[in-house]
């Protein structure tokens, strides 16, 4: 039996139980990148969220068919290739290969399908022909437009009304269009541009039609889940719906998932980070593991702020995980006894079901990771010693080791974290830290525990001012204190 999943469906703006088209299976599409240069860190959130959705369904025992496209025919690619005086498709192929290297460094699973526009031309042209036959599209001078007022459901995803859209248009509208919201399906190529034969002109497709045609070709008329950034919701996804539902006469997508913005806005960046622009640069400096952690630890529907603090927190998290991995391996050899079953083993047995419950609730990766971190904290306290001296430490029992290893494998499978060699990661982080001043002003785990205790003492002696001061100090380092109903106090990263 697959775990029941709930998803925030942007079509209805509500969290709904996920009912797949075919029991136990997921047809999943995610809009991919336009490849004309190295990708910016801003693109990485889309990849990581798409990969997480794919992984989570797999970890919950669903059979997933995942497609993510490459836009290899586009104005940006053509312009860049013209500047460099090379063939646009060759130029794009170079950056598709670079993008795939970045995805490997980020610990991504290969999608089942990675279609390219240049390889989907017959299907794109066929879909435009159908739209012409059904009067949803018209041709002017070799250019084909989708006629938006013909599609009655237009705006159902973005909740925009056609009348308001027309009213709001400020830019000069192409006089050849019948309606200001009509959009391009096919356009004639200029001399020297890549072009394909079509019934209308030697040309190339508009942007939106590629996803509709690829989805139909690979996954079918109706799919379970379509994902992309919230910035793609309008007009891109709205136009995808219009094209597909007009052409196929069927519902296009059952669940729409959009991840929120990655905000580079007002946050001041440290000098060392100001230069880090591309995914490749970030990976070279801090590792793919840190970038993945940074992007996973914020829920996909929360706006993420790209800041020194956020990066520092991710570095500390990755350090914590990988030190644990090394010490756990060491302790297994030196601090193992065969038979023991501790109370904790029983408790840890409950972790995977709890992680699954979080992941199944609108892909709550931060919730699942908090459980993993709490396990690390408890094992560090009771069983591990960084110096390798185990006097005074509890002994790891065989059963305990098995349970913890299961949790580690499940975390790897479902989150894609811990995909690189711990020693390599820690070396890289140590190097990066030398040039990264912000790390020094934040707290180690021991310091946090100490401050939390000081705050509890202050509260017990009714020194509220001091208690608040400590809480604020931890708060500014991204740490939240939680006063539990049973009187105990916990903490976590925000
Ligand atoms: Zn798309």
XYZ file of C-alpha atoms and ligand atoms in Angstrom:
495
model
C 0.000 0.000 0.000
C 1.334 3.430 -0.866
C 1.315 6.128 1.741
C -1.557 8.554 1.215
C -0.228 11.930 0.103
C -1.767 15.375 0.394
C -0.730 18.161 -1.972
C -1.395 21.864 -2.044
C -3.038 22.088 -5.455
C -2.626 25.558 -6.894
C -5.569 24.998 -9.219
C -7.924 25.050 -6.229
C -5.569 26.872 -3.840
C -6.161 24.150 -1.268
C -4.482 21.115 0.231
C -6.108 17.998 -1.176
C -5.634 14.237 -0.938
C -3.611 13.088 -3.947
C -5.656 10.735 -6.113
C -3.460 9.431 -8.954
C -4.870 8.639 -12.382
C -3.535 5.095 -12.010
C -3.308 3.612 -8.503
C 0.238 3.743 -7.150
C 1.653 5.653 -10.119
C 2.566 9.290 -10.755
C 2.897 11.066 -14.097
C 5.008 14.097 -13.260
C 6.341 16.980 -15.364
C 8.555 19.869 -14.342
C 9.494 22.857 -16.548
C 13.225 22.787 -17.214
C 15.871 25.382 -18.056
C 16.752 27.356 -21.180
C 20.362 26.420 -21.799
C 22.496 29.271 -23.127
C 24.993 29.739 -20.287
C 25.930 28.281 -16.898
C 22.820 28.280 -14.732
C 22.376 30.781 -11.950
C 21.856 29.647 -8.359
C 18.341 31.056 -8.788
C 17.591 28.169 -11.171
C 18.684 25.581 -8.654
C 15.542 25.778 -6.542
C 13.431 24.517 -9.454
C 15.728 21.517 -9.959
C 15.923 20.609 -6.307
C 12.160 20.902 -5.726
C 11.433 18.825 -8.857
C 13.933 16.200 -7.715
C 12.450 16.173 -4.208
C 8.921 15.538 -5.503
C 10.264 12.696 -7.663
C 12.264 11.210 -4.775
C 9.508 11.553 -2.201
C 6.984 9.645 -4.312
C 9.592 6.955 -4.928
C 10.392 6.779 -1.206
C 6.662 6.375 -0.542
C 6.608 3.410 -2.954
C 4.952 5.054 -5.942
C 6.045 4.328 -9.489
C 6.970 7.749 -10.878
C 7.431 8.721 -14.517
C 9.251 12.023 -14.402
C 9.908 14.300 -17.387
C 11.820 17.571 -17.317
C 12.586 19.422 -20.548
C 15.480 21.410 -21.936
C 14.563 24.495 -23.952
C 17.247 24.377 -26.636
C 15.483 26.627 -29.192
C 14.993 30.149 -27.869
C 15.811 33.815 -28.554
C 18.377 33.971 -25.746
C 20.243 30.977 -27.160
C 20.158 32.359 -30.701
C 21.382 35.798 -29.597
C 24.242 34.369 -27.562
C 25.258 31.938 -30.335
C 25.198 34.784 -32.898
C 27.499 36.850 -30.687
C 29.873 33.897 -30.513
C 29.351 33.067 -34.201
C 28.493 29.420 -33.544
C 25.532 27.190 -34.314
C 22.739 27.810 -31.746
C 21.910 24.130 -31.278
C 25.571 23.271 -30.722
C 25.844 26.146 -28.259
C 22.819 24.890 -26.379
C 24.128 21.301 -26.349
C 27.300 22.482 -24.580
C 25.257 24.035 -21.763
C 22.875 21.087 -21.509
C 25.976 18.975 -20.771
C 27.179 21.539 -18.195
C 23.731 21.631 -16.606
C 23.752 17.844 -16.278
C 27.093 18.027 -14.472
C 25.596 20.526 -12.005
C 22.614 18.262 -11.450
C 24.958 15.382 -10.625
C 26.793 17.552 -8.109
C 23.449 18.388 -6.538
C 22.703 14.683 -6.080
C 19.752 14.622 -8.441
C 18.183 11.477 -9.830
C 18.071 11.407 -13.617
C 14.571 12.143 -14.861
C 13.016 9.325 -16.881
C 12.711 11.689 -19.840
C 14.618 14.882 -20.691
C 13.027 16.038 -23.959
C 14.472 18.860 -26.075
C 12.501 21.272 -28.262
C 14.692 20.471 -31.271
C 13.684 16.811 -30.965
C 9.951 17.459 -30.512
C 9.260 19.471 -33.684
C 6.801 17.056 -35.403
C 4.669 16.856 -32.238
C 4.743 20.654 -31.765
C 3.683 21.255 -35.373
C 0.965 18.588 -35.123
C -0.496 20.203 -31.997
C -0.581 23.629 -33.674
C -2.321 22.039 -36.690
C -4.999 20.597 -34.395
C -5.480 23.999 -32.755
C -5.879 25.542 -36.232
C -8.388 22.857 -37.253
C -10.420 23.485 -34.101
C -10.342 27.270 -34.627
C -8.371 27.952 -31.445
C -5.529 29.391 -33.543
C -5.095 31.628 -36.613
C -2.279 32.529 -38.964
C -1.089 35.983 -40.023
C 1.914 36.304 -42.386
C 3.374 32.894 -41.477
C 2.934 33.541 -37.752
C 0.418 31.521 -35.732
C -1.384 32.863 -32.655
C -3.524 31.122 -30.039
C -6.854 32.964 -29.796
C -7.358 33.224 -26.040
C -11.094 34.228 -25.929
C -11.940 30.923 -27.656
C -10.775 29.006 -24.576
C -13.471 29.568 -21.991
C -11.473 28.343 -18.983
C -8.608 30.793 -19.561
C -7.410 32.115 -16.198
C -8.495 29.119 -14.116
C -5.009 28.587 -12.705
C -3.832 32.180 -12.238
C -7.358 33.370 -11.280
C -7.019 36.204 -13.785
C -10.042 37.346 -15.774
C -9.640 37.980 -19.474
C -11.487 41.304 -19.247
C -9.075 42.524 -16.570
C -6.075 41.356 -18.549
C -7.136 43.370 -21.566
C -7.779 46.385 -19.410
C -4.368 46.121 -17.794
C -2.314 45.963 -21.002
C 0.059 48.896 -21.117
C 2.393 47.904 -23.887
C 1.624 48.479 -27.536
C -0.244 45.448 -28.824
C 0.750 43.697 -32.047
C -1.921 44.943 -34.511
C -2.127 41.532 -36.170
C -3.510 39.938 -33.004
C -7.277 39.530 -32.701
C -7.049 39.932 -28.923
C -4.307 41.529 -26.829
C -3.804 38.303 -24.804
C -3.362 36.078 -27.875
C 0.063 34.465 -27.816
C 2.499 33.050 -30.367
C 2.494 29.355 -31.258
C 4.768 29.590 -34.308
C 6.911 32.349 -35.763
C 8.867 32.691 -39.009
C 12.640 32.577 -38.619
C 14.889 35.477 -39.517
C 17.794 34.758 -41.880
C 20.506 32.758 -40.139
C 18.224 31.524 -37.355
C 17.541 27.817 -36.847
C 14.273 26.936 -38.576
C 11.976 24.041 -39.341
C 9.471 23.538 -42.176
C 5.829 23.947 -41.219
C 2.521 24.545 -43.028
C 2.771 28.272 -42.143
C 6.407 29.268 -42.589
C 9.962 28.096 -42.177
C 10.293 28.981 -38.520
C 10.258 27.883 -34.920
C 7.755 27.467 -32.089
C 6.781 30.001 -29.434
C 7.882 29.063 -25.927
C 4.654 27.787 -24.323
C 3.753 25.127 -26.896
C 6.842 22.989 -26.239
C 5.720 21.811 -22.779
C 2.203 20.983 -24.017
C 3.600 18.949 -26.928
C 6.250 17.170 -24.858
C 3.783 16.200 -22.155
C 1.356 14.770 -24.709
C 4.153 12.871 -26.446
C 5.760 11.387 -23.346
C 3.159 11.253 -20.580
C -0.215 11.548 -22.335
C -3.162 13.967 -22.482
C -3.716 14.102 -18.718
C -0.965 14.026 -16.109
C -1.045 13.868 -12.331
C 1.336 16.658 -11.321
C 2.904 19.625 -13.088
C 5.566 21.603 -11.258
C 7.374 24.871 -11.842
C 8.263 28.170 -10.237
C 5.437 30.459 -9.147
C 6.731 32.962 -11.706
C 5.770 30.485 -14.451
C 2.140 30.267 -13.370
C 1.196 33.189 -15.593
C 1.327 33.280 -18.504
C 3.367 30.112 -19.161
C 1.304 27.514 -17.292
C -1.994 29.230 -18.044
C -1.087 29.059 -21.735
C -0.016 25.420 -21.448
C -3.470 24.601 -20.059
C -5.207 26.538 -22.851
C -3.207 24.818 -25.622
C -3.449 21.285 -24.226
C -7.086 21.337 -23.173
C -8.158 23.041 -26.427
C -6.211 20.540 -28.556
C -6.905 17.337 -26.587
C -10.377 18.080 -25.227
C -9.346 16.641 -21.849
C -8.171 17.889 -18.460
C -4.453 18.633 -18.781
C -3.135 18.492 -15.207
C -4.798 17.301 -12.002
C -2.420 18.936 -9.488
C -0.361 22.084 -10.023
C 2.608 22.598 -7.679
C 4.531 25.866 -7.648
C 7.584 26.612 -5.580
C 7.992 30.128 -4.246
C 10.617 32.688 -5.202
C 14.218 32.598 -4.205
C 14.662 36.147 -3.016
C 18.009 37.839 -3.600
C 16.421 41.227 -2.934
C 17.404 43.301 0.024
C 19.777 40.963 1.841
C 23.309 42.207 1.974
C 25.765 39.681 0.679
C 29.232 39.256 2.074
C 32.016 40.048 -0.323
C 33.020 36.445 -0.703
C 29.509 35.528 -1.737
C 28.802 38.498 -3.933
C 30.865 36.871 -6.640
C 29.104 33.556 -6.424
C 26.536 33.702 -9.156
C 26.324 30.378 -10.940
C 25.483 26.957 -9.557
C 28.927 25.819 -10.696
C 30.691 28.563 -8.733
C 28.719 27.765 -5.612
C 29.441 24.050 -5.926
C 33.135 24.654 -6.467
C 33.283 26.841 -3.413
C 30.935 25.132 -0.946
C 29.929 21.791 -2.579
C 26.651 20.657 -4.109
C 25.714 19.150 -0.765
C 25.559 22.601 0.853
C 23.489 24.063 -1.985
C 21.096 21.146 -1.790
C 20.767 21.509 1.988
C 20.184 25.248 1.611
C 17.370 24.687 -0.867
C 15.802 21.685 0.872
C 15.487 23.066 4.357
C 12.938 25.721 3.401
C 9.510 24.358 2.480
C 8.890 24.737 -1.262
C 5.885 27.036 -0.775
C 7.844 29.467 1.415
C 9.724 32.403 -0.094
C 13.390 31.688 0.400
C 15.801 34.459 1.234
C 19.288 34.012 -0.145
C 21.524 35.408 2.557
C 24.787 34.847 4.352
C 22.826 33.580 7.333
C 20.955 31.009 5.290
C 24.170 29.790 3.671
C 25.932 29.632 7.034
C 23.113 27.587 8.470
C 23.290 25.171 5.541
C 27.050 24.839 5.975
C 26.600 24.110 9.676
C 23.866 21.559 8.958
C 25.959 19.750 6.372
C 28.925 19.779 8.731
C 26.772 18.348 11.486
C 25.477 15.557 9.260
C 28.851 14.571 7.856
C 30.705 14.672 11.168
C 27.989 12.403 12.460
C 28.462 10.044 9.501
C 32.199 9.776 10.190
C 31.820 9.346 13.956
C 29.023 6.845 13.600
C 31.138 4.683 11.286
C 34.007 4.849 13.785
C 31.797 4.059 16.751
C 30.319 1.079 14.959
C 33.756 -0.499 14.908
C 34.945 0.514 18.367
C 31.869 0.960 20.480
C 29.629 -1.876 19.503
C 28.160 -4.609 21.596
C 26.095 -7.330 20.049
C 22.991 -7.751 22.055
C 21.784 -4.533 23.601
C 18.421 -3.077 22.908
C 17.998 0.307 24.424
C 14.903 2.338 24.915
C 16.218 4.581 22.209
C 16.208 1.810 19.604
C 12.468 1.564 19.997
C 12.148 5.313 19.678
C 14.300 5.430 16.564
C 12.199 2.714 14.965
C 9.422 5.276 14.844
C 11.481 7.811 12.874
C 10.938 6.532 9.320
C 7.131 6.359 9.661
C 7.185 9.894 11.072
C 9.455 11.122 8.269
C 7.121 9.537 5.733
C 4.156 11.259 7.324
C 5.899 14.630 6.967
C 6.960 13.999 3.385
C 3.457 12.837 2.488
C 2.016 16.053 3.866
C 2.640 18.444 0.982
C 6.298 17.409 0.724
C 7.333 18.689 4.144
C 11.065 18.083 3.809
C 12.035 20.482 6.633
C 9.758 18.516 8.984
C 11.358 15.215 7.955
C 14.850 16.674 8.296
C 14.083 17.951 11.806
C 13.411 14.325 12.819
C 16.705 13.235 11.291
C 18.574 16.016 13.114
C 16.944 15.147 16.399
C 18.175 11.554 15.983
C 21.695 12.825 15.298
C 21.545 14.987 18.409
C 20.490 12.101 20.642
C 23.084 9.691 19.258
C 25.820 12.303 19.534
C 24.933 12.844 23.168
C 24.658 9.208 24.219
C 26.930 7.162 21.999
C 29.523 9.086 19.990
C 32.758 10.664 20.903
C 34.586 12.781 18.367
C 37.930 11.953 19.970
C 37.192 8.239 19.774
C 37.247 7.738 23.573
C 34.165 5.834 24.503
C 34.507 5.593 28.291
C 31.426 7.130 29.823
C 29.486 6.727 26.589
C 26.717 4.202 26.112
C 27.485 1.312 23.827
C 25.841 1.003 20.447
C 23.893 -2.227 20.147
C 23.666 -4.116 16.870
C 19.938 -3.519 16.641
C 20.421 0.185 17.227
C 23.019 0.353 14.447
C 20.641 -1.380 12.024
C 17.810 0.995 12.856
C 20.006 4.099 12.487
C 21.381 2.842 9.187
C 17.867 2.382 7.896
C 17.043 5.970 8.822
C 20.203 7.179 7.050
C 19.339 5.252 3.865
C 15.794 6.539 3.926
C 17.052 10.115 4.344
C 19.425 9.671 1.414
C 16.727 8.201 -0.801
C 13.973 10.680 0.035
C 15.946 13.929 0.304
C 19.007 13.358 -1.896
C 21.203 14.662 0.917
C 24.379 12.887 2.083
C 25.260 12.051 -1.508
C 28.946 12.876 -1.326
C 31.935 11.519 0.595
C 31.913 13.002 4.161
C 35.675 13.594 4.316
C 35.685 15.445 0.995
C 32.739 17.586 2.006
C 34.245 18.534 5.357
C 37.573 19.442 3.730
C 35.793 21.665 1.233
C 33.737 23.347 3.939
C 36.850 23.986 6.035
C 38.529 25.631 3.066
C 35.455 27.752 2.309
C 35.093 28.816 5.925
C 38.518 30.393 5.902
C 37.189 33.029 3.531
C 33.732 33.261 4.960
C 33.584 35.502 7.990
C 29.917 35.128 8.865
C 30.428 31.604 10.132
C 32.441 32.875 13.042
C 29.692 35.005 14.548
C 27.251 32.119 14.725
C 27.090 29.477 17.424
C 28.200 25.896 17.685
C 25.744 23.334 19.054
C 27.401 23.386 22.470
C 27.119 27.175 22.626
C 23.465 26.988 21.668
C 22.755 24.396 24.387
C 24.568 26.604 26.892
C 22.551 29.691 25.917
C 19.304 27.723 26.054
C 20.153 26.586 29.605
C 21.070 30.148 30.609
C 17.736 31.354 29.292
C 15.856 28.663 31.242
C 17.730 29.681 34.404
C 16.886 33.338 33.750
C 13.217 32.473 33.352
C 13.199 30.361 36.503
C 14.571 33.325 38.454
C 12.046 35.574 36.702
C 14.769 37.605 34.983
C 12.566 38.148 31.913
C 14.776 40.811 30.351
C 17.792 38.491 30.248
C 15.654 35.578 29.035
C 14.329 37.711 26.158
C 17.782 38.995 25.326
C 19.116 35.443 24.972
C 16.099 34.421 22.900
C 16.677 37.373 20.531
C 20.384 36.633 20.293
C 19.634 33.050 19.209
C 16.814 34.283 16.986
C 19.145 36.520 15.016
C 21.328 33.467 14.355
C 18.316 31.636 12.957
C 17.590 29.525 16.026
C 14.123 29.137 17.540
C 13.573 28.086 21.130
C 10.574 25.917 21.841
C 9.070 25.713 25.317
C 7.356 22.332 25.473
C 4.174 21.791 27.535
C 6.001 19.269 29.745
C 8.447 21.967 30.874
C 11.376 20.835 28.713
C 12.977 23.256 26.286
C 14.040 22.423 22.726
C 15.568 24.371 19.882
C 15.770 24.182 16.150
C 16.905 26.161 13.155
C 14.136 28.367 11.792
Zn 6.676 24.618 -19.216
